[in-house]
Every structure is written in C-alpha cells, then in structure tokens.
C-alpha cells in the first residue's frame, strides 16, 4: 500500500510544473487527488495522467484569489471524496513576475494582485481545509514558498514578500492547530526548471544561477514533489512549522562562493581569471 491510501488531497496550481508533479506523486501512492488550476485544460490533462495510476481524481478550474471559488473547491472535495486530509498550496501569480520590479518602479497593482493570490489565496484555502481536516482527525498542509522569500533580490519585490509572509503563515498555522493533529510546513524551492521557467530564462541567466548552486544540475519538479510527499506522509509525523529549502545548496554558502569563496587559493588567477571573466554574460 502507498503512503496515501485512503487519503484525499487538494493540490492547487496542479496543471503544470511543481503542482502537477505533486499531484502525480500523491496519486502514485494511492491518494485521491483534487487537481485545481486556473487553466481548465491543464487541470484536465493532469487528471488524465493520474487516471492511469489511480481510480479517483477530480479536475476543477478555479482562481484561489476568489473566496467563493475556493469555498466551491473544498465543497466539491467534500462532496466527491468525503473530506480532505492533505493540502498542497502551490498556486501563485507567476504571470506577474515579469512586471515585479524594484520598490520604486513597482506597479502597486502587481503588489496587490500578487498578495491576493500568493498569500490571501493560500490563507483562503487553509481556512476551508482546516475544519474538514479536524473532522477527519487531522491532516497535513504544505505551502509552496521560495528561496526568494528568504533572501533579498534586485527585483520580484512582491513575490519575495508574499513568500516570506507565507513562511510565517505556515508557522502560525502549525502553532494554532497542532493540537488538532494538523501539521503545516513550507517548502522553499530554488532553481527548479519547469517548462514555464525554461521559457523565461536565457542561457546567460541559467548559467548565472547554476554557478551559485553546490550541486551540478538544476532542480526538477519531481525533486520538489518527493519532498512534498514526504512532508505530507506519516514519515514526517513529527515535523511541523518548518521551512525546508530544496535549492541544490544555493542558500547554504557564503555570498562569494561562486567567485572562489574566501580562500585565495580557490580564486582563479592569470589566464584562468581572464577566461572566467569572459564567461560572464
């Protein structure tokens, strides 16, 4: 038997990328999955893949920034599957990130819309899920954060702030409902090469990001899904209120790591230094 036999999971933003990988991972281990995404065709495509591995799945097109749509999502989960045991809050307003600038250049509409989806939308989903989980004796929630919620950047101000707030929302939920056997953790991915990200990043930016990782490859959605599945499962029964990075070591080192760290012997010199400089985009 899989780790999620008899469990019902709601996964938002599950039409593609990390959310889809999470939905497939839960279904592969016996869970019944409600696939929620703002893109109806993407949600249906995901459930089609799940159908080959599991007997029970449901696709719903909805916007988590819409309180009524969120209520309808969990009502559907209750109606079709009898409740909710697991929740993965993965949906976020990624379409806004190209317009998410530094503070003085930031369009406040981008800030408001980002918070409405990434933070308020996650809160709405948690508020709907918690009573259903309590009715079933407990549950587990994973909120999709980001390494950008843990460190400053030259842009993506709204996205980073929303993810930082999401980390505290996760800790608050874990604190307030642990007595009801509800666990909540946040996962903070680094460079995870989804199809959407691959389309946005040119070779220069990919190289720039990869050189700051400790591992020699980029992350895959399946890497994040494996961590999420662990945190949702009974294998993580004593883990709650945590922010777990999955970033290939991007945030684990001193800022000068990619330039040779703090050791003079590690820094390139002479022709090597010139070659390194030429590689910089």
Coordinates of C-alpha atoms in Angstrom, one line a residue:
X1 CA 0.0 0.0 0.0
X2 CA 1.1 3.5 -0.7
X3 CA 1.6 6.2 1.9
X4 CA -1.6 8.0 0.9
X5 CA -4.1 5.1 0.6
X6 CA -7.5 6.3 1.9
X7 CA -6.3 10.0 1.9
X8 CA -7.8 12.9 0.0
X9 CA -5.6 15.6 -1.3
X10 CA -6.3 19.0 -2.7
X11 CA -3.4 20.4 -4.9
X12 CA -3.7 24.0 -6.2
X13 CA -1.8 25.1 -9.3
X14 CA -1.6 21.5 -10.3
X15 CA -2.0 21.9 -14.0
X16 CA 1.7 22.1 -14.7
X17 CA 5.2 22.2 -13.2
X18 CA 5.7 21.6 -9.5
X19 CA 2.0 21.3 -8.7
X20 CA 1.4 18.7 -11.3
X21 CA 4.4 16.7 -10.1
X22 CA 3.0 16.8 -6.6
X23 CA -0.4 15.7 -7.7
X24 CA 1.1 12.8 -9.6
X25 CA 3.3 11.8 -6.7
X26 CA 0.3 11.7 -4.3
X27 CA -1.8 9.7 -6.7
X28 CA 1.0 7.3 -7.4
X29 CA 1.0 6.4 -3.7
X30 CA -2.7 5.8 -3.5
X31 CA -4.2 9.2 -2.7
X32 CA -7.3 10.6 -4.3
X33 CA -6.5 14.0 -5.7
X34 CA -8.5 17.1 -6.5
X35 CA -6.5 18.9 -9.2
X36 CA -7.2 22.6 -9.0
X37 CA -5.8 25.1 -11.5
X38 CA -6.9 28.4 -13.1
X39 CA -6.3 26.7 -16.5
X40 CA -9.1 24.2 -17.0
X41 CA -7.4 22.3 -19.9
X42 CA -4.2 21.9 -17.8
X43 CA -6.1 20.5 -14.8
X44 CA -7.9 18.0 -17.1
X45 CA -4.7 17.0 -18.7
X46 CA -3.2 16.3 -15.2
X47 CA -6.2 14.2 -14.1
X48 CA -5.9 12.2 -17.4
X49 CA -2.4 11.2 -16.4
X50 CA -3.4 10.4 -12.9
X51 CA -6.3 8.2 -14.2
X52 CA -3.7 5.8 -15.5
X53 CA -2.3 5.3 -11.9
X54 CA -5.3 5.9 -9.6
X55 CA -9.1 5.3 -9.6
X56 CA -10.1 8.6 -8.1
X57 CA -9.3 12.1 -9.3
X58 CA -11.2 15.3 -9.9
X59 CA -10.2 18.4 -12.0
X60 CA -11.5 21.9 -11.1
X61 CA -10.8 25.2 -12.8
X62 CA -10.7 28.0 -10.2
X63 CA -8.8 31.1 -9.1
X64 CA -7.6 30.9 -5.5
X65 CA -7.9 34.6 -5.2
X66 CA -11.7 34.2 -5.4
X67 CA -13.1 33.3 -2.0
X68 CA -16.3 31.8 -3.5
X69 CA -14.3 29.7 -5.9
X70 CA -12.1 28.4 -3.0
X71 CA -15.2 27.5 -1.0
X72 CA -16.6 25.7 -4.0
X73 CA -13.4 23.8 -4.4
X74 CA -13.5 22.3 -0.9
X75 CA -17.2 21.7 -1.1
X76 CA -16.5 19.6 -4.2
X77 CA -13.8 17.7 -2.4
X78 CA -16.2 17.0 0.4
X79 CA -19.0 16.0 -1.9
X80 CA -16.9 13.7 -4.1
X81 CA -14.5 12.2 -1.7
X82 CA -15.9 12.8 1.8
X83 CA -13.4 15.3 3.1
X84 CA -9.8 16.5 2.9
X85 CA -6.7 15.1 4.6
X86 CA -3.9 16.8 2.7
X87 CA -3.4 20.2 1.1
X88 CA -0.7 21.5 -1.2
X89 CA -0.9 25.2 -1.7
X90 CA 1.1 25.6 -4.8
X91 CA -0.8 28.1 -6.9
X92 CA 0.9 31.5 -7.3
X93 CA 0.7 34.5 -9.6
X94 CA 3.8 33.6 -11.7
X95 CA 2.4 35.6 -14.7
X96 CA 3.1 38.8 -12.7
X97 CA 6.8 38.2 -12.1
X98 CA 8.0 39.9 -15.3
X99 CA 6.4 43.1 -14.0
X100 CA 7.5 42.6 -10.4
X101 CA 10.2 45.3 -10.2
X102 CA 12.3 47.1 -7.5
X103 CA 10.4 49.0 -5.0
X104 CA 10.5 52.5 -6.6
X105 CA 9.5 51.1 -10.0
X106 CA 6.8 48.7 -8.8
X107 CA 3.3 49.0 -10.0
X108 CA 1.1 48.7 -6.9
X109 CA -1.4 46.7 -8.8
X110 CA 1.2 44.0 -9.2
X111 CA 1.8 44.0 -5.5
X112 CA -1.9 43.8 -4.7
X113 CA -2.6 41.0 -7.2
X114 CA 0.5 39.0 -6.1
X115 CA -0.6 39.2 -2.5
X116 CA -4.2 38.4 -3.4
X117 CA -3.1 35.1 -5.0
X118 CA 0.1 34.0 -3.2
X119 CA -0.8 35.0 0.3
X120 CA -4.5 35.7 0.7
X121 CA -5.4 32.8 -1.7
X122 CA -3.3 30.4 0.4
X123 CA -5.0 31.6 3.6
X124 CA -8.4 31.1 2.0
X125 CA -7.5 27.5 1.1
X126 CA -6.2 26.8 4.6
X127 CA -9.3 28.3 6.2
X128 CA -11.5 25.9 4.1
X129 CA -9.3 22.9 4.7
X130 CA -8.8 23.1 8.4
X131 CA -12.4 22.3 9.5
X132 CA -12.5 19.4 7.1
X133 CA -9.2 18.0 8.4
X134 CA -10.3 18.4 12.0
X135 CA -13.5 16.4 11.2
X136 CA -11.2 13.6 9.9
X137 CA -8.9 13.6 12.9
X138 CA -6.1 15.7 11.5
X139 CA -4.2 16.4 8.3
X140 CA -1.1 17.8 6.7
X141 CA -0.5 21.0 4.7
X142 CA 2.4 22.0 2.6
X143 CA 2.7 25.6 1.4
X144 CA 4.9 26.3 -1.5
X145 CA 7.3 29.1 -0.6
X146 CA 10.6 30.1 -2.3
X147 CA 14.2 30.8 -1.6
X148 CA 13.3 34.3 -2.7
X149 CA 11.3 34.6 0.5
X150 CA 14.5 34.0 2.4
X151 CA 16.9 36.5 0.8
X152 CA 16.8 39.8 -0.9
X153 CA 16.9 40.3 -4.7
X154 CA 17.2 43.2 -7.1
X155 CA 13.6 42.6 -8.4
X156 CA 10.5 40.5 -7.7
X157 CA 9.7 42.5 -4.6
X158 CA 6.1 41.4 -4.4
X159 CA 6.8 37.8 -5.0
X160 CA 9.5 37.7 -2.4
X161 CA 7.5 39.5 0.3
X162 CA 4.5 37.2 -0.3
X163 CA 6.7 34.1 0.1
X164 CA 8.3 35.5 3.3
X165 CA 4.8 36.1 4.7
X166 CA 3.8 32.6 3.6
X167 CA 6.6 31.2 5.8
X168 CA 5.1 32.9 8.9
X169 CA 1.6 31.9 7.9
X170 CA 2.8 28.3 7.9
X171 CA 4.4 28.7 11.3
X172 CA 1.2 30.3 12.7
X173 CA -1.0 27.6 11.3
X174 CA 1.3 24.8 12.7
X175 CA 1.2 26.6 16.1
X176 CA -2.5 27.2 16.2
X177 CA -3.7 23.7 15.0
X178 CA -1.0 21.3 16.1
X179 CA -3.3 20.3 19.0
X180 CA -5.8 19.2 16.4
X181 CA -3.2 16.9 14.7
X182 CA -2.8 19.3 11.8
X183 CA 0.8 19.7 10.6
X184 CA 1.9 22.6 8.3
X185 CA 5.3 23.1 6.7
X186 CA 6.6 25.3 3.9
X187 CA 8.9 24.2 1.1
X188 CA 11.3 26.7 -0.4
X189 CA 12.5 25.7 -3.9
X190 CA 15.5 27.3 -5.6
X191 CA 16.2 26.9 -9.3
X192 CA 13.6 24.3 -10.4
X193 CA 13.5 24.0 -14.2
X194 CA 9.8 23.9 -15.0
X195 CA 8.6 24.4 -18.6
X196 CA 7.5 27.9 -17.7
X197 CA 10.8 28.8 -16.2
X198 CA 12.8 27.3 -19.0
X199 CA 10.8 29.5 -21.5
X200 CA 11.7 32.7 -19.4
X201 CA 15.4 32.1 -18.7
X202 CA 18.0 32.5 -21.4
X203 CA 21.3 30.6 -21.4
X204 CA 23.1 33.5 -19.7
X205 CA 20.7 33.7 -16.7
X206 CA 20.7 29.9 -16.4
X207 CA 24.5 29.9 -16.1
X208 CA 24.4 32.7 -13.7
X209 CA 22.0 30.9 -11.4
X210 CA 23.6 27.5 -11.7
X211 CA 27.1 28.8 -10.7
X212 CA 25.7 29.6 -7.2
X213 CA 24.4 26.1 -6.6
X214 CA 26.5 23.5 -4.8
X215 CA 25.1 20.6 -6.9
X216 CA 26.0 20.4 -10.6
X217 CA 22.4 20.2 -12.0
X218 CA 19.2 22.2 -11.9
X219 CA 16.3 21.0 -9.8
X220 CA 13.3 19.2 -11.3
X221 CA 9.7 19.4 -10.3
X222 CA 9.9 15.8 -9.3
X223 CA 12.6 16.7 -6.7
X224 CA 10.2 19.1 -5.0
X225 CA 7.3 16.6 -5.3
X226 CA 9.3 14.0 -3.5
X227 CA 9.9 16.4 -0.6
X228 CA 6.3 17.5 -0.5
X229 CA 5.1 13.8 -0.5
X230 CA 7.5 13.1 2.5
X231 CA 6.2 16.1 4.5
X232 CA 2.6 15.1 3.8
X233 CA 3.2 11.5 4.8
X234 CA 3.3 9.8 8.2
X235 CA 7.1 9.5 7.7
X236 CA 7.2 13.2 8.7
X237 CA 4.7 12.8 11.6
X238 CA 6.8 14.8 14.0
X239 CA 7.8 17.6 11.6
X240 CA 5.7 20.8 11.6
X241 CA 6.2 24.6 11.5
X242 CA 9.4 24.3 9.3
X243 CA 10.6 26.0 6.1
X244 CA 12.5 23.4 4.2
X245 CA 14.8 24.6 1.4
X246 CA 15.3 22.5 -1.7
X247 CA 17.7 24.6 -3.7
X248 CA 20.8 22.5 -4.5
X249 CA 22.6 24.4 -1.8
X250 CA 22.1 27.8 -3.3
X251 CA 21.5 29.5 0.1
X252 CA 23.9 27.3 2.0
X253 CA 27.2 29.1 1.3
X254 CA 28.9 32.5 1.7
X255 CA 28.0 35.0 -1.0
X256 CA 31.4 34.8 -2.6
X257 CA 31.2 31.1 -3.2
X258 CA 30.8 31.3 -7.0
X259 CA 33.9 33.6 -7.2
X260 CA 36.1 31.2 -5.2
X261 CA 34.8 31.7 -1.7
X262 CA 37.1 33.2 1.0
X263 CA 40.2 31.2 0.1
X264 CA 42.8 33.0 -2.1
X265 CA 43.9 29.6 -3.3
X266 CA 40.4 28.9 -4.6
X267 CA 40.2 32.0 -6.7
X268 CA 41.2 31.9 -10.3
X269 CA 44.3 33.8 -11.3
X270 CA 46.1 34.8 -14.5
X271 CA 44.6 33.3 -17.7
X272 CA 42.1 31.3 -15.7
X273 CA 40.7 34.6 -14.2
X274 CA 40.5 36.1 -17.6
X275 CA 38.7 33.1 -19.0
X276 CA 36.2 33.2 -16.1
X277 CA 35.6 36.9 -16.7
X278 CA 34.9 36.2 -20.4
X279 CA 32.3 33.7 -19.5
X280 CA 30.3 36.3 -17.5
X281 CA 27.2 37.3 -19.5

